């Protein structure tokens, strides 16, 4: 169970990437039905730790708290800085006992210096991917994805991709409901595009105005219906042409693509949290048949509904 989290504060750490890990794991969301973690920030030499923006953070806890951590996270920092030998030690010990290890952006270089990434598939910010591959040739670097998980080591790409990586871990360990609570509080998009599927359930996408709030809410409540553009336009008091144009301008996608994404998200949730048959899931999400649903799963998520359920369903998360 993912409970104790230690975020390492290293010299010249990037505040945004550091803050991403704090935001996901450091806030008690139990009042909303979300997770609450035993969150620690530690550094090899307690005291002032300089950030990449020129100010110091005062960190009082040393690395002794890492001994029983379920996750050790490393945010972006200045590439080329020497890695403290105690950091290397705690990372190697964490890997040996099967704890999770996560890096954001250039934090991957700390993991690589500790030997954690040898023989693993990883990613980092696209600006640094070539350097990481060159300096650590035993590492398979993929610059085209938001994050990579390989044997309990998760490496996130640049900056905000750390959110995707952290939410993936929450979902993997605690399920879609917990990840959804965190995502809704952070107001993140439902599923960001990338070179590979990211199995992250999330809230409705943010809109640039309130023009479509009522109609999109109605669409979500009626996913099992056909929902032609003509009907949606009528509810929005617009012509179909105007509706399609303004919908794309406000939400950044077509009504059909937006609706299909919501159907996928609903189907993912039902596959995770219910034992409904595939045909029933397809009917309740508006795909009509299991075959049509399977087509969309393979096209967008690169997996089948059955395989998705085996990986993320309730039974898959139950202890043996």
XYZ file of C-alpha atoms in Angstrom:
320
model
C 0.000 0.000 0.000
C 1.262 3.450 -0.897
C 1.408 5.341 2.397
C 4.765 6.864 3.331
C 6.152 9.295 0.757
C 9.561 10.961 0.881
C 10.384 13.788 -1.499
C 14.087 14.543 -1.721
C 15.131 18.197 -1.620
C 18.422 18.448 -3.500
C 20.487 21.559 -4.262
C 19.166 23.709 -7.128
C 15.820 21.914 -7.184
C 13.201 23.336 -9.562
C 10.312 24.751 -7.462
C 7.491 23.913 -9.881
C 8.385 20.249 -10.297
C 9.055 20.035 -6.573
C 5.646 21.578 -5.913
C 3.901 19.064 -8.195
C 4.959 16.183 -5.957
C 3.956 18.172 -2.864
C 0.536 18.927 -4.378
C -0.258 15.311 -5.275
C 1.078 13.577 -2.169
C 1.353 16.259 0.503
C -2.297 17.312 0.899
C -4.813 15.452 3.031
C -7.864 14.886 0.828
C -9.620 12.376 3.068
C -12.497 14.826 3.630
C -13.355 14.391 -0.062
C -12.936 10.643 -0.087
C -9.397 10.925 -1.391
C -6.062 9.715 -0.075
C -3.977 10.993 2.810
C -0.262 10.173 2.836
C 2.480 10.239 5.446
C 4.430 12.881 3.541
C 8.043 13.871 4.258
C 10.553 16.224 2.656
C 14.134 15.187 3.341
C 17.627 16.266 2.387
C 21.110 14.812 3.012
C 22.204 17.815 5.081
C 19.251 19.472 6.867
C 19.149 23.242 6.645
C 18.901 25.708 3.765
C 18.615 24.086 0.332
C 19.089 26.444 -2.646
C 16.495 26.305 -5.434
C 17.012 26.912 -9.140
C 15.315 30.322 -8.787
C 17.800 31.689 -6.269
C 15.950 31.388 -2.978
C 16.477 28.792 -0.246
C 14.109 26.274 1.286
C 14.791 25.288 4.884
C 14.476 21.503 5.227
C 14.688 20.072 8.727
C 14.455 16.318 8.083
C 17.373 14.107 7.092
C 17.429 10.958 4.986
C 16.791 8.585 7.896
C 13.074 8.804 7.091
C 13.727 7.075 3.752
C 14.393 3.686 5.367
C 10.757 2.531 5.266
C 9.347 4.816 2.564
C 6.882 3.342 0.080
C 7.899 5.983 -2.454
C 10.967 8.145 -2.869
C 10.524 11.014 -5.326
C 13.128 13.236 -6.965
C 12.129 16.481 -8.669
C 14.022 18.359 -11.389
C 17.347 19.864 -10.433
C 20.521 21.205 -12.031
C 22.006 18.518 -14.274
C 25.676 17.975 -13.569
C 25.517 18.632 -9.837
C 27.233 15.814 -7.927
C 24.817 13.391 -6.320
C 25.321 13.030 -2.579
C 26.459 9.490 -1.716
C 23.709 9.172 0.891
C 21.120 9.897 -1.791
C 22.621 7.119 -3.895
C 22.432 4.801 -0.906
C 18.782 5.445 -0.034
C 17.711 5.099 -3.663
C 19.552 1.808 -4.066
C 18.107 0.490 -0.811
C 14.610 1.543 -1.883
C 14.971 -0.300 -5.165
C 16.286 -3.390 -3.417
C 13.307 -3.615 -1.053
C 10.788 -3.030 -3.851
C 9.694 0.502 -2.984
C 8.464 2.875 -5.672
C 10.903 5.430 -7.069
C 9.718 8.409 -9.100
C 11.507 11.241 -10.861
C 10.207 14.365 -12.555
C 12.020 15.922 -15.507
C 15.807 16.078 -14.946
C 15.402 14.202 -11.665
C 15.995 11.157 -13.843
C 19.698 12.016 -13.832
C 19.825 11.458 -10.064
C 18.258 8.031 -10.517
C 20.670 7.254 -13.325
C 23.678 8.299 -11.228
C 22.492 5.874 -8.544
C 22.331 3.056 -11.092
C 18.553 2.781 -10.776
C 17.840 3.283 -14.485
C 20.303 0.729 -15.835
C 18.418 -1.671 -18.080
C 15.135 0.214 -17.700
C 12.926 2.130 -20.107
C 12.745 5.782 -18.995
C 11.953 9.297 -20.076
C 12.920 12.841 -19.145
C 12.425 16.310 -20.569
C 12.889 16.168 -24.339
C 15.676 18.769 -24.077
C 17.703 16.373 -21.909
C 16.773 13.019 -23.468
C 19.751 12.817 -25.801
C 22.175 13.650 -22.991
C 20.648 11.062 -20.670
C 20.937 8.382 -23.357
C 24.501 9.389 -24.142
C 25.742 9.500 -20.552
C 23.871 6.334 -19.511
C 23.888 4.043 -22.565
C 22.412 1.161 -20.573
C 19.186 3.135 -20.255
C 16.448 3.029 -22.925
C 15.314 6.664 -23.179
C 12.013 7.476 -24.868
C 11.637 11.247 -25.426
C 8.110 11.029 -26.835
C 6.052 10.060 -23.790
C 4.735 11.812 -20.719
C 6.048 9.174 -18.349
C 7.333 5.612 -18.249
C 6.845 2.954 -15.602
C 9.352 0.110 -15.559
C 9.461 -2.287 -12.609
C 8.301 0.169 -9.930
C 10.429 3.020 -11.246
C 8.471 5.882 -12.818
C 10.206 8.636 -14.761
C 8.210 11.680 -15.837
C 8.932 14.034 -18.704
C 9.326 17.768 -18.336
C 7.536 20.040 -15.896
C 3.762 19.389 -15.824
C 4.204 15.794 -17.006
C 5.129 15.151 -13.391
C 1.410 15.477 -12.634
C 0.658 12.669 -15.070
C 3.355 10.481 -13.560
C 2.201 11.060 -9.987
C -1.469 10.477 -10.817
C -0.548 7.263 -12.604
C 1.061 6.001 -9.420
C -1.917 7.013 -7.264
C -4.250 5.247 -9.639
C -2.114 2.119 -9.871
C -1.835 1.765 -6.108
C -5.127 3.190 -4.835
C -7.505 3.024 -7.787
C -9.363 5.425 -10.061
C -11.529 6.993 -7.355
C -8.524 8.256 -5.381
C -6.803 9.545 -8.506
C -10.005 11.320 -9.534
C -10.226 13.196 -6.231
C -6.651 14.428 -6.587
C -7.162 15.346 -10.245
C -10.343 17.273 -9.569
C -8.695 19.299 -6.826
C -5.800 20.085 -9.163
C -8.141 20.872 -12.097
C -6.086 18.922 -14.617
C -7.213 17.811 -18.093
C -8.745 14.345 -18.503
C -6.010 12.620 -20.484
C -3.139 14.417 -22.118
C -1.933 13.301 -25.506
C 1.446 11.664 -25.808
C 3.301 8.932 -27.567
C 1.652 6.290 -25.418
C -1.637 5.946 -23.531
C -1.671 7.248 -20.012
C -4.265 5.383 -17.947
C -5.318 8.343 -15.836
C -8.919 8.956 -14.946
C -9.665 12.629 -14.473
C -12.456 15.196 -14.294
C -14.144 17.053 -17.101
C -11.812 19.149 -19.239
C -11.579 22.816 -18.364
C -13.478 25.207 -20.619
C -12.641 28.784 -21.571
C -16.127 30.061 -20.735
C -19.401 28.920 -19.202
C -21.167 28.760 -22.586
C -21.251 24.989 -22.725
C -21.366 24.094 -19.037
C -25.021 23.076 -19.092
C -24.890 21.112 -22.332
C -21.688 19.253 -21.480
C -23.114 18.320 -18.095
C -26.215 17.001 -19.862
C -24.012 15.039 -22.275
C -22.217 13.406 -19.357
C -25.555 12.447 -17.801
C -26.777 10.896 -21.057
C -23.775 9.067 -22.450
C -25.917 6.016 -23.205
C -27.869 8.009 -25.823
C -26.818 8.765 -29.415
C -26.483 12.549 -28.815
C -26.384 13.889 -32.400
C -25.005 17.380 -32.938
C -28.460 18.604 -33.917
C -29.820 17.690 -30.471
C -26.843 19.250 -28.681
C -27.160 22.430 -30.733
C -30.868 22.642 -29.942
C -30.139 22.437 -26.217
C -27.501 25.143 -26.575
C -29.947 27.320 -28.550
C -27.632 27.440 -31.554
C -27.575 26.205 -35.112
C -25.553 22.982 -35.605
C -22.871 24.877 -37.557
C -22.517 27.583 -34.892
C -22.562 25.015 -32.101
C -19.755 22.953 -33.677
C -17.625 26.045 -34.323
C -18.035 27.562 -30.863
C -17.662 24.195 -29.109
C -14.291 23.662 -30.761
C -13.208 27.220 -29.940
C -14.155 26.843 -26.263
C -13.132 23.242 -25.571
C -10.370 22.769 -28.116
C -11.935 19.757 -29.824
C -15.004 18.700 -31.783
C -18.243 17.682 -30.048
C -17.828 14.120 -31.360
C -14.238 13.793 -30.120
C -15.116 15.283 -26.722
C -18.087 12.952 -26.363
C -16.056 9.914 -27.373
C -13.407 10.765 -24.761
C -16.040 11.028 -22.029
C -17.466 7.670 -23.085
C -14.025 6.132 -22.816
C -13.508 7.620 -19.359
C -16.889 6.315 -18.190
C -16.140 2.879 -19.642
C -12.749 2.835 -17.898
C -14.418 3.643 -14.583
C -17.064 0.942 -15.013
C -14.429 -1.620 -15.943
C -12.432 -0.655 -12.868
C -15.193 -0.486 -10.295
C -17.967 -2.840 -11.461
C -18.407 -6.424 -12.640
C -20.746 -5.494 -15.512
C -20.271 -7.493 -18.690
C -18.596 -5.821 -21.658
C -21.833 -5.523 -23.622
C -23.522 -3.832 -20.673
C -20.608 -1.426 -20.228
C -20.742 -0.622 -23.941
C -24.495 0.028 -23.747
C -24.248 2.279 -20.674
C -21.480 4.373 -22.212
C -23.051 4.825 -25.620
C -20.727 2.620 -27.649
C -23.608 0.290 -28.445
C -21.672 -2.963 -28.605
C -18.589 -4.521 -27.068
C -16.982 -4.688 -30.516
C -17.334 -0.939 -31.066
C -16.051 -0.231 -27.565
C -13.088 -2.537 -28.168
C -12.254 -0.622 -31.368
C -12.085 2.683 -29.491
C -10.075 1.208 -26.611
C -7.479 -0.186 -28.999
C -7.351 3.022 -31.038
C -6.973 5.427 -28.117
C -5.592 3.378 -25.220
C -3.723 0.666 -27.124
C -5.393 -2.052 -25.079
C -8.655 -3.993 -25.025
C -11.445 -3.528 -22.466
C -10.830 -7.021 -21.106
C -7.100 -6.404 -20.706
C -7.798 -3.033 -19.122
C -10.090 -4.645 -16.549
C -7.486 -7.283 -15.723
C -4.942 -4.541 -15.041
C -7.029 -1.921 -13.257
C -10.178 -3.696 -12.094
C -11.086 -4.162 -8.440
C -10.038 -7.802 -8.435
C -6.632 -6.890 -9.831
C -6.029 -4.632 -6.818
C -7.205 -7.098 -4.185
C -4.468 -8.856 -2.217
C -4.010 -12.534 -2.963
